[in-house]
Structures are given as C-alpha cells and as structure tokens.
C-alpha cells in the first residue's frame, strides 16, 4: 500500500456511515423544529476571520490552525471552527438587515492541528447552531435545550450541562486586573505558557492542562460579574430550572475561544476520558461588531460528531449498522445481454435498490454473490433467453420467466416495496 490517510483523520465507511447519517438526521430534525435554517460556508476562509475572533492567544490560533498561502499569496486557513465563519457569512450576505433573530445551523468538517488521541482528531465534524440578534437569556436557554433535546432523541439520558458566565467587557476589565495580580503573585508555580498568558490574556490560564492546582486558587470571573451580567446569568439558570434542564455551575469554565461573553456551557460525557466534551458553546455579544457589523448579540453551540458517535447509547442506532442489501441483484451472463441488463435495472429502480453484477461470471457464482449481499430477488439476463428474464425470489426459492416488456407490470404486482421488508 503506497498511501495512507493523514494522521488524525478517519475514513468513515459502510456500515458505520449509516450511524453518522442517523445522528446527523436527528440533529437536523431537532434544529428544524426549533426554527434553525441550514447554512453552508466554505471549508477555508481568510486567516483573519479566525485570528481576530477566536483570538491570537488561544491554543486554536497559536498552535492548531492549518494555515497556508494560496497561489495568489493570500493567507488561507482551513476552518478550525465555524462560528466566526458563520458570522462572516451573516454580515457579507446582509442577513443582519432581515431584522429579528437569525437562527442558523450547520454540519461539516473542521480542522485543528492537535495531537491526535481518542476523541481528538485533526479533521473532525461538528453540528451546531448560531442564534444571532438577541440579548435575551431565552436564547441562551434555547441553544442549550436544542442540543440536549437532539442528544435525548438519540437515546442519551441524564446529561448534565456545565454552565458559567464569563461576564462582558464591563466586568472583565477590573476582573482581568485582579486576575493578573494574582497570577503575578503565583508566577513561580505557573508553566511557561501561563507566564506569557498573564500578560497577554490572563483568562486563558483557565484552559491550561498543566496548571490545574493554581487554577483552583484563582478568583473565578463569576464572582466578579457586573449587575447586568449577574442578572442575565440568574435568568438563564431560572429558565433552565423551569424547563427541568439540569446544570452544574462551574465557575472556572471559560472555554478555549476568546469571543465568549456571559454564558458559557459544555456538555460532558463520563465515558469519554480526557476529551470528554460532547458539545461546547456560549454567548458572544461582541463578535458581530468586531467583524465590522452593527452591535449584534448572539449565542450558539457546536457538538463533535466523532465523540457523540463513540458513546452513542445501545439501541439508538445499532440497527442501522446492518447495511440493508439490495432489493434486486441483476445477474448478467454474457456481454451481448449487457444492454438488456441495464434496461431491466433501470425499470426495477422504480421499486427499490438494484445492484448490477458486472462480472459475467458463472450463474452459480453470481447467485452466491446475490445471496451474500442479502438480495431479495435475483434477475437473470442471458442471451440464451433473448426475450425474457428470470425472476428468482431468493427467500421463497421461486423462479418465474418474465418477458422483458412485462417486467414493469410483473414487478408492480409481485414486489412489495420497502414497507414489506
Ligand atoms: P469547541 O469547544 O472548540 O467550540 O468545539 C465544540 C466541540 O467540537 C467539542 O466539544 C468537541 O466535541 C468537538 N471537538 C473540538 N475539537 C475536536 C477535535 N480535535 N477532535 C474531535 N472533536 C473535537 C467551538 O468550536 C465553538 N465554535 C462552539 C460555539 C458555537 N460557540 C458558539 N457557537
């Protein structure tokens, strides 16, 4: 074998692909019921789209982006996440002029040059929503509710949301000063990266996997919220209570992207190990304006499909793992019958899935293959019978001669569609 796939990527093949379709379908159906409309944005964007929004001091931007110059000398980045790209598209296409809330959803691949391990890939897939155009805590709660509902429709239960508020620019300025002072005091116990973060962006220290003990001694932002942010956080919690959605407040949940303001949340799954977040999201009230638009608050989440699929509860999709065989298996015995075989296949596709065997091998060999594929009916075409095909019911072991011209009529009478399976 001369080639292998790049590190940190996966081939998703049958039958597992059917599980993917089911999971994506469950999210799409839930999104639709909450009024979210699908969007597709490019897989690559100008690097600036992510630099400015996700933040230069974040791991994503400083270490994990696939960035390259294209042939025109422009700096291009494979999207490491989709929120910034959706906001770029929202502004560029004038969606902000529609008024009201724009509820957008998406699914697709993202790219991060991270150290591959279980649950962490270099190409991975997210589903997500962005609700743009309202400050209301109702929308924070809606985005949490929509992802939990979608996960429940896949059989997950007892999910807990980790919740926090990271405040806004008003409360963050004095808080950052307090945090910086604390970090300077504790600098001897910080890793090199966190020493640099103290100056550049002290809240990023909360992302550090090495400075765990120090993090627990730092004052959390949630204790330094301004009155508006505190009231917003209280409403989010009270609406979640009304909906019966469980959450645990985690005062140190800041998330690894700079654009968040106020609400942040993650949904964790116990059996995932170190990479245990199924989903992450939050409010980002300043991003639209930072991207050159009018002040427009927004909130959203993204969920990682690889992680969801790896811990899908039993019974939620296993049936889809058994690939369904073809309804018809077209056995063609000689080159001169190929045209008739193709025409018969076209006729039968009105009734179900048809697979044409192109091998011209012996009848017995092709029938064995039909059986192996799980076909319901084998249709045999050969020059020895120039005007009729043989219709062989694979389970009943019955066989009929059917004239080529009457195949449609015969199938109508004798073949029960998918429902009959
Ligand atoms: P994020 O927390 O960076 O947020 O990613 C969201 C989810 O994507 C994670 O919880 C995880 O399930 C999955 N994920 C992230 N990185 C990887 C990886 N290397 N391999 C496999 N799965 C991964 C965002 O991306 C934000 N855009 C979420 C958001 C939307 N916030 C507001 N709107």
Coordinates of C-alpha atoms and ligand atoms in Angstrom, one line a residue:
X1 CA 0.0 0.0 0.0
X2 CA 1.6 3.3 -1.1
X3 CA -0.7 5.8 0.6
X4 CA -2.2 6.2 4.0
X5 CA -4.6 8.8 5.3
X6 CA -3.1 11.8 7.1
X7 CA -2.6 11.4 10.9
X8 CA -5.6 12.4 12.9
X9 CA -8.1 11.8 10.1
X10 CA -10.6 8.9 9.6
X11 CA -12.3 7.2 6.7
X12 CA -16.0 6.8 7.5
X13 CA -17.2 3.7 5.6
X14 CA -20.3 1.5 5.5
X15 CA -21.8 0.3 7.7
X16 CA -20.7 2.9 10.2
X17 CA -21.7 5.7 7.8
X18 CA -25.3 4.8 8.4
X19 CA -24.9 5.7 12.1
X20 CA -23.4 9.0 11.1
X21 CA -26.5 9.7 8.9
X22 CA -28.8 8.8 11.7
X23 CA -27.0 11.1 14.2
X24 CA -26.9 14.0 11.7
X25 CA -30.5 13.4 10.8
X26 CA -31.5 13.6 14.5
X27 CA -29.8 16.9 14.9
X28 CA -31.2 18.3 11.6
X29 CA -34.7 17.3 12.6
X30 CA -34.4 18.9 16.0
X31 CA -32.9 22.1 14.6
X32 CA -35.8 22.4 12.2
X33 CA -38.3 22.1 15.0
X34 CA -36.7 25.0 16.8
X35 CA -36.7 27.1 13.6
X36 CA -33.0 26.9 12.7
X37 CA -32.1 27.2 9.0
X38 CA -29.1 25.4 7.5
X39 CA -26.2 27.2 6.0
X40 CA -23.0 26.0 4.3
X41 CA -19.9 28.2 4.4
X42 CA -16.5 27.4 2.7
X43 CA -14.2 25.0 4.4
X44 CA -11.4 27.6 4.1
X45 CA -11.5 31.3 4.9
X46 CA -9.1 34.2 5.0
X47 CA -6.9 33.6 8.1
X48 CA -8.0 36.9 9.6
X49 CA -11.6 35.6 10.1
X50 CA -10.2 33.3 12.8
X51 CA -7.3 35.4 14.1
X52 CA -9.5 38.2 15.2
X53 CA -12.4 36.3 16.5
X54 CA -11.1 33.1 18.1
X55 CA -8.2 35.1 19.5
X56 CA -4.4 35.2 18.9
X57 CA -3.6 33.9 22.4
X58 CA -5.8 30.8 22.2
X59 CA -4.4 27.4 21.5
X60 CA -6.5 27.1 18.4
X61 CA -5.0 30.1 16.7
X62 CA -1.5 29.9 18.1
X63 CA -0.9 26.2 17.6
X64 CA -3.6 24.4 15.8
X65 CA -4.6 26.1 12.6
X66 CA -3.9 24.7 9.1
X67 CA -2.7 28.0 7.5
X68 CA -1.1 28.3 4.1
X69 CA -0.5 30.9 1.4
X70 CA -2.6 30.1 -1.7
X71 CA -1.1 30.6 -5.2
X72 CA -2.2 34.2 -5.1
X73 CA -0.2 34.8 -1.9
X74 CA -3.3 35.1 0.3
X75 CA -3.2 33.6 3.8
X76 CA -5.9 30.9 4.0
X77 CA -6.9 28.8 6.9
X78 CA -8.9 25.5 7.0
X79 CA -11.7 26.4 9.4
X80 CA -10.9 25.2 12.9
X81 CA -14.5 26.1 14.0
X82 CA -17.5 27.6 12.3
X83 CA -18.9 30.4 14.5
X84 CA -16.5 33.0 13.0
X85 CA -17.2 31.8 9.5
X86 CA -21.0 31.9 10.0
X87 CA -20.8 35.5 11.3
X88 CA -18.6 36.4 8.3
X89 CA -21.3 35.0 6.0
X90 CA -24.1 36.6 8.0
X91 CA -22.6 40.0 7.5
X92 CA -21.3 39.5 4.0
X93 CA -24.7 38.4 2.8
X94 CA -26.7 41.1 4.6
X95 CA -28.6 38.7 6.9
X96 CA -28.3 41.3 9.6
X97 CA -30.7 43.5 7.6
X98 CA -33.5 41.0 7.9
X99 CA -34.2 42.1 11.4
X100 CA -35.2 39.7 14.3
X101 CA -33.2 36.7 15.2
X102 CA -31.4 34.7 12.6
X103 CA -31.3 31.1 13.6
X104 CA -28.7 29.3 11.6
X105 CA -27.4 25.7 11.8
X106 CA -24.6 23.7 10.1
X107 CA -22.8 20.5 9.9
X108 CA -19.4 19.8 8.5
X109 CA -15.7 19.1 8.9
X110 CA -13.4 21.3 11.0
X111 CA -9.6 21.1 11.1
X112 CA -7.2 21.5 14.1
X113 CA -3.6 20.5 14.1
X114 CA -3.7 18.9 17.5
X115 CA -2.0 15.8 19.0
X116 CA -4.3 13.0 17.8
X117 CA -5.7 10.7 20.5
X118 CA -9.1 9.1 21.4
X119 CA -11.8 11.7 20.7
X120 CA -9.4 14.2 19.3
X121 CA -8.8 14.4 15.5
X122 CA -7.2 16.7 13.1
X123 CA -10.2 16.6 10.9
X124 CA -13.4 16.2 12.9
X125 CA -17.1 17.1 12.3
X126 CA -19.3 19.4 14.1
X127 CA -23.0 20.1 14.1
X128 CA -24.0 23.4 15.6
X129 CA -26.3 26.4 15.7
X130 CA -25.8 30.2 15.9
X131 CA -28.8 32.4 17.1
X132 CA -27.9 35.9 16.1
X133 CA -29.7 39.1 17.1
X134 CA -30.9 39.0 20.6
X135 CA -29.6 39.6 24.1
X136 CA -32.4 37.6 25.7
X137 CA -31.5 34.8 28.1
X138 CA -34.3 32.9 26.4
X139 CA -31.9 32.3 23.5
X140 CA -29.1 31.0 25.8
X141 CA -31.5 28.5 27.2
X142 CA -32.9 27.6 23.8
X143 CA -29.4 26.7 22.4
X144 CA -28.8 24.5 25.5
X145 CA -32.2 23.0 25.2
X146 CA -31.9 22.2 21.5
X147 CA -28.7 20.3 21.8
X148 CA -29.9 18.3 24.9
X149 CA -33.2 17.5 23.0
X150 CA -31.2 16.3 20.0
X151 CA -29.0 14.1 22.2
X152 CA -32.0 12.8 24.0
X153 CA -33.6 11.8 20.7
X154 CA -30.6 9.7 20.2
X155 CA -31.1 7.9 23.5
X156 CA -28.8 9.9 25.8
X157 CA -30.2 10.5 29.2
X158 CA -29.1 12.2 32.4
X159 CA -26.9 14.6 30.6
X160 CA -25.6 17.5 32.7
X161 CA -24.7 20.8 31.4
X162 CA -21.6 22.6 32.8
X163 CA -22.5 26.3 33.0
X164 CA -20.8 29.6 33.7
X165 CA -20.8 33.2 32.9
X166 CA -17.6 34.9 31.8
X167 CA -19.0 38.4 32.0
X168 CA -18.8 41.2 29.5
X169 CA -16.2 43.9 28.7
X170 CA -17.6 46.0 31.6
X171 CA -16.9 43.4 34.3
X172 CA -13.9 41.9 32.6
X173 CA -11.6 44.9 32.7
X174 CA -11.5 45.1 36.5
X175 CA -11.5 41.3 36.8
X176 CA -8.5 40.9 34.4
X177 CA -6.5 43.3 36.6
X178 CA -7.3 41.3 39.7
X179 CA -6.5 38.1 38.0
X180 CA -3.2 39.4 36.6
X181 CA -2.2 40.5 40.1
X182 CA -3.0 37.0 41.4
X183 CA -1.1 35.3 38.6
X184 CA 1.9 37.5 39.2
X185 CA 1.9 36.5 42.8
X186 CA 1.7 32.8 41.8
X187 CA 4.1 33.1 38.9
X188 CA 6.7 30.7 40.4
X189 CA 4.1 27.9 40.1
X190 CA 3.0 28.7 36.6
X191 CA 4.1 26.9 33.4
X192 CA 6.0 28.9 30.8
X193 CA 2.8 29.3 28.6
X194 CA 0.8 30.7 31.5
X195 CA 3.6 33.2 32.4
X196 CA 3.2 34.5 28.9
X197 CA -0.6 34.4 29.2
X198 CA -0.5 36.5 32.4
X199 CA 0.5 39.5 30.3
X200 CA -1.3 38.7 27.0
X201 CA -4.7 37.2 28.0
X202 CA -4.8 36.1 31.7
X203 CA -8.2 34.3 31.4
X204 CA -6.6 31.8 29.1
X205 CA -4.8 30.3 32.1
X206 CA -8.1 28.6 32.9
X207 CA -7.5 26.4 29.7
X208 CA -4.2 25.2 30.9
X209 CA -4.0 21.4 31.3
X210 CA -0.7 21.7 33.4
X211 CA -1.6 24.5 35.9
X212 CA -4.5 22.7 37.4
X213 CA -3.8 23.4 41.1
X214 CA -3.0 27.0 40.5
X215 CA -6.3 27.4 38.6
X216 CA -8.3 26.3 41.6
X217 CA -6.7 29.1 43.7
X218 CA -7.6 31.9 41.3
X219 CA -10.7 34.1 41.8
X220 CA -13.4 33.0 39.3
X221 CA -15.0 35.6 37.0
X222 CA -18.4 34.5 38.1
X223 CA -17.7 36.2 41.5
X224 CA -16.9 39.5 39.7
X225 CA -19.8 39.9 37.3
X226 CA -21.4 43.4 36.8
X227 CA -25.0 43.7 37.8
X228 CA -26.3 43.2 34.2
X229 CA -24.3 40.1 33.7
X230 CA -25.3 38.7 37.1
X231 CA -29.0 39.3 36.3
X232 CA -28.6 37.6 32.9
X233 CA -26.9 34.6 34.5
X234 CA -29.7 34.4 37.1
X235 CA -32.3 34.4 34.3
X236 CA -30.5 31.7 32.3
X237 CA -30.4 29.5 35.4
X238 CA -34.1 30.1 36.3
X239 CA -35.3 29.4 32.7
X240 CA -33.3 26.2 32.7
X241 CA -34.9 25.2 36.0
X242 CA -38.3 25.9 34.5
X243 CA -37.6 23.6 31.6
X244 CA -36.3 20.9 34.0
X245 CA -32.8 21.0 32.4
X246 CA -30.1 20.1 34.8
X247 CA -26.9 22.0 35.0
X248 CA -23.8 22.3 37.3
X249 CA -22.3 25.8 37.7
X250 CA -18.6 25.5 37.1
X251 CA -17.1 28.9 38.0
X252 CA -13.9 28.2 36.1
X253 CA -15.4 27.2 32.7
X254 CA -14.0 29.9 30.4
X255 CA -13.7 27.8 27.2
X256 CA -10.9 27.9 24.7
X257 CA -12.1 30.7 22.4
X258 CA -11.8 34.4 23.1
X259 CA -15.1 35.6 21.7
X260 CA -17.3 34.5 24.6
X261 CA -19.2 36.9 26.8
X262 CA -21.6 36.0 29.6
X263 CA -23.0 32.4 29.3
X264 CA -20.6 29.6 28.5
X265 CA -21.5 25.9 28.6
X266 CA -20.3 22.4 27.9
X267 CA -22.0 19.0 27.9
X268 CA -19.7 16.3 29.2
X269 CA -19.9 12.5 28.9
X270 CA -18.4 10.4 31.6
X271 CA -17.1 7.6 29.5
X272 CA -15.1 9.8 27.1
X273 CA -12.0 10.2 29.2
X274 CA -9.8 13.2 28.8
X275 CA -11.6 14.5 25.7
X276 CA -15.0 14.4 27.4
X277 CA -16.9 17.4 26.0
X278 CA -19.6 16.3 23.6
X279 CA -20.5 19.9 23.0
X280 CA -19.5 23.5 23.8
X281 CA -21.0 26.8 23.3
X282 CA -22.0 30.2 24.7
X283 CA -22.9 33.8 24.1
X284 CA -20.7 36.1 22.1
X285 CA -22.2 39.5 22.1
X286 CA -19.3 41.5 20.7
X287 CA -18.2 39.3 17.8
X288 CA -20.5 40.7 15.1
X289 CA -19.3 44.2 15.8
X290 CA -15.7 43.1 15.9
X291 CA -16.2 41.6 12.5
X292 CA -17.3 45.0 11.2
X293 CA -21.1 44.7 11.7
X294 CA -23.6 46.6 13.8
X295 CA -23.6 45.7 17.6
X296 CA -25.5 42.4 17.5
X297 CA -25.6 39.9 20.4
X298 CA -25.5 36.2 19.6
X299 CA -25.3 32.7 21.2
X300 CA -24.6 29.2 19.8
X301 CA -23.0 25.8 20.3
X302 CA -21.2 23.1 18.4
X303 CA -21.1 19.4 19.1
X304 CA -18.5 16.9 18.0
X305 CA -19.9 14.1 15.9
X306 CA -17.0 11.7 16.4
X307 CA -17.4 11.9 20.2
X308 CA -21.2 11.6 20.1
X309 CA -21.0 8.5 17.9
X310 CA -18.3 6.9 20.0
X311 CA -20.6 6.9 23.1
X312 CA -24.0 6.5 21.4
X313 CA -26.2 4.6 23.8
X314 CA -27.0 1.0 22.9
X315 CA -30.1 0.6 20.8
X316 CA -30.0 4.1 19.4
X317 CA -28.7 3.2 16.1
X318 CA -27.3 -0.3 16.1
X319 CA -30.0 -1.5 13.6
X320 CA -28.6 1.0 11.1
X321 CA -25.3 -0.7 11.3
X322 CA -26.6 -3.7 9.4
X323 CA -26.4 -2.4 5.9
X324 CA -29.5 -3.3 4.0
X325 CA -28.9 -5.5 1.0
X326 CA -30.2 -4.7 -2.5
X327 CA -33.8 -5.4 -3.4
X328 CA -32.7 -6.7 -6.8
X329 CA -29.5 -8.3 -7.9
X330 CA -29.0 -8.1 -11.7
X331 CA -27.2 -11.3 -12.9
X332 CA -25.9 -10.8 -16.4
X333 CA -24.3 -13.9 -18.1
X334 CA -22.8 -12.5 -21.3
X335 CA -21.6 -9.3 -22.9
X336 CA -24.4 -9.4 -25.5
X337 CA -27.0 -9.1 -22.7
X338 CA -25.5 -6.1 -21.1
X339 CA -27.9 -3.7 -22.7
X340 CA -30.9 -5.7 -21.6
X341 CA -29.5 -5.9 -18.1
X342 CA -29.0 -2.1 -17.9
X343 CA -32.6 -1.5 -19.1
X344 CA -34.0 -4.0 -16.6
X345 CA -32.0 -2.4 -13.8
X346 CA -33.5 1.0 -14.8
X347 CA -37.0 -0.4 -14.7
X348 CA -36.5 -2.0 -11.3
X349 CA -35.0 1.1 -9.7
X350 CA -38.6 2.4 -9.6
X351 CA -39.2 -0.3 -6.9
X352 CA -36.0 -0.4 -4.9
X353 CA -32.3 -0.7 -4.7
X354 CA -30.7 -2.5 -7.6
X355 CA -27.2 -3.8 -7.9
X356 CA -25.8 -4.9 -11.3
X357 CA -23.2 -7.6 -11.2
X358 CA -20.7 -6.7 -13.9
X359 CA -18.5 -9.8 -13.7
X360 CA -20.1 -12.0 -16.3
X361 CA -19.1 -14.9 -14.1
X362 CA -21.0 -18.2 -14.0
X363 CA -24.6 -18.2 -12.9
X364 CA -23.9 -20.1 -9.7
X365 CA -21.1 -17.7 -8.7
X366 CA -23.3 -14.7 -9.3
X367 CA -26.2 -16.2 -7.4
X368 CA -23.9 -16.9 -4.5
X369 CA -22.9 -13.3 -4.5
X370 CA -26.6 -12.2 -4.6
X371 CA -27.2 -14.3 -1.5
X372 CA -24.1 -12.9 0.2
X373 CA -25.3 -9.3 -0.5
X374 CA -28.7 -10.2 1.0
X375 CA -30.7 -9.5 -2.2
X376 CA -34.4 -10.3 -2.2
X377 CA -34.7 -11.0 -5.9
X378 CA -32.1 -12.1 -8.4
X379 CA -33.0 -11.1 -12.0
X380 CA -31.1 -13.2 -14.6
X381 CA -30.4 -11.9 -18.1
X382 CA -28.7 -14.1 -20.7
X383 CA -28.6 -14.4 -24.5
X384 CA -30.0 -18.0 -24.3
X385 CA -33.3 -16.4 -23.4
X386 CA -33.4 -13.3 -25.7
X387 CA -36.9 -12.1 -24.8
X388 CA -37.4 -12.9 -21.1
X389 CA -35.5 -12.6 -17.9
X390 CA -35.7 -15.0 -14.9
X391 CA -37.1 -13.6 -11.7
X392 CA -35.7 -15.6 -8.8
X393 CA -37.2 -14.9 -5.4
X394 CA -34.2 -15.5 -3.1
X395 CA -36.1 -16.4 0.1
X396 CA -39.0 -18.4 -1.4
X397 CA -36.7 -20.1 -3.9
X398 CA -39.4 -19.5 -6.6
X399 CA -38.5 -18.7 -10.2
X400 CA -40.5 -17.1 -13.0
X401 CA -39.9 -16.3 -16.6
X402 CA -40.9 -12.7 -17.3
X403 CA -40.9 -11.1 -20.7
X404 CA -38.6 -8.1 -20.9
X405 CA -41.6 -5.8 -21.9
X406 CA -43.7 -7.1 -19.0
X407 CA -41.1 -6.7 -16.3
X408 CA -42.5 -3.4 -15.0
X409 CA -46.0 -4.8 -14.8
X410 CA -44.7 -8.0 -13.1
X411 CA -42.7 -6.1 -10.5
X412 CA -45.7 -3.9 -9.7
X413 CA -47.8 -7.0 -9.0
X414 CA -45.2 -9.1 -7.3
X415 CA -42.7 -6.9 -5.5
X416 CA -43.7 -5.3 -2.1
X417 CA -41.8 -2.1 -1.6
X418 CA -39.6 -1.2 1.4
X419 CA -42.5 -1.3 3.8
X420 CA -42.8 -5.1 3.2
X421 CA -39.3 -5.8 4.4
Ligands
LIG1 P1 -15.2 23.9 20.8 O1 -15.4 23.7 22.2 O2 -13.9 24.3 20.3 O3 -16.3 25.1 20.4 O4 -15.7 22.6 20.0 C1 -17.0 22.1 20.1 C2 -17.0 20.6 20.1 O5 -16.3 20.1 19.0 C3 -16.2 20.0 21.3 O6 -17.0 19.9 22.5 C4 -15.9 18.6 20.8 O7 -17.0 17.7 20.9 C5 -15.6 18.9 19.3 N1 -14.2 19.0 19.0 C6 -13.4 20.0 19.2 N2 -12.1 19.8 18.8 C7 -12.1 18.5 18.4 C8 -11.1 17.6 17.9 N3 -9.9 18.0 17.8 N4 -11.5 16.3 17.6 C9 -12.8 15.9 17.8 N5 -13.7 16.7 18.3 C10 -13.4 17.9 18.6 C11 -16.4 25.6 19.1 O8 -15.9 25.1 18.1 C12 -17.3 26.8 19.1 N6 -17.4 27.2 17.7 C13 -18.7 26.4 19.6 C14 -19.7 27.6 19.5 C15 -20.6 27.8 18.6 N7 -19.8 28.6 20.4 C16 -20.7 29.4 20.0 N8 -21.3 28.9 18.9

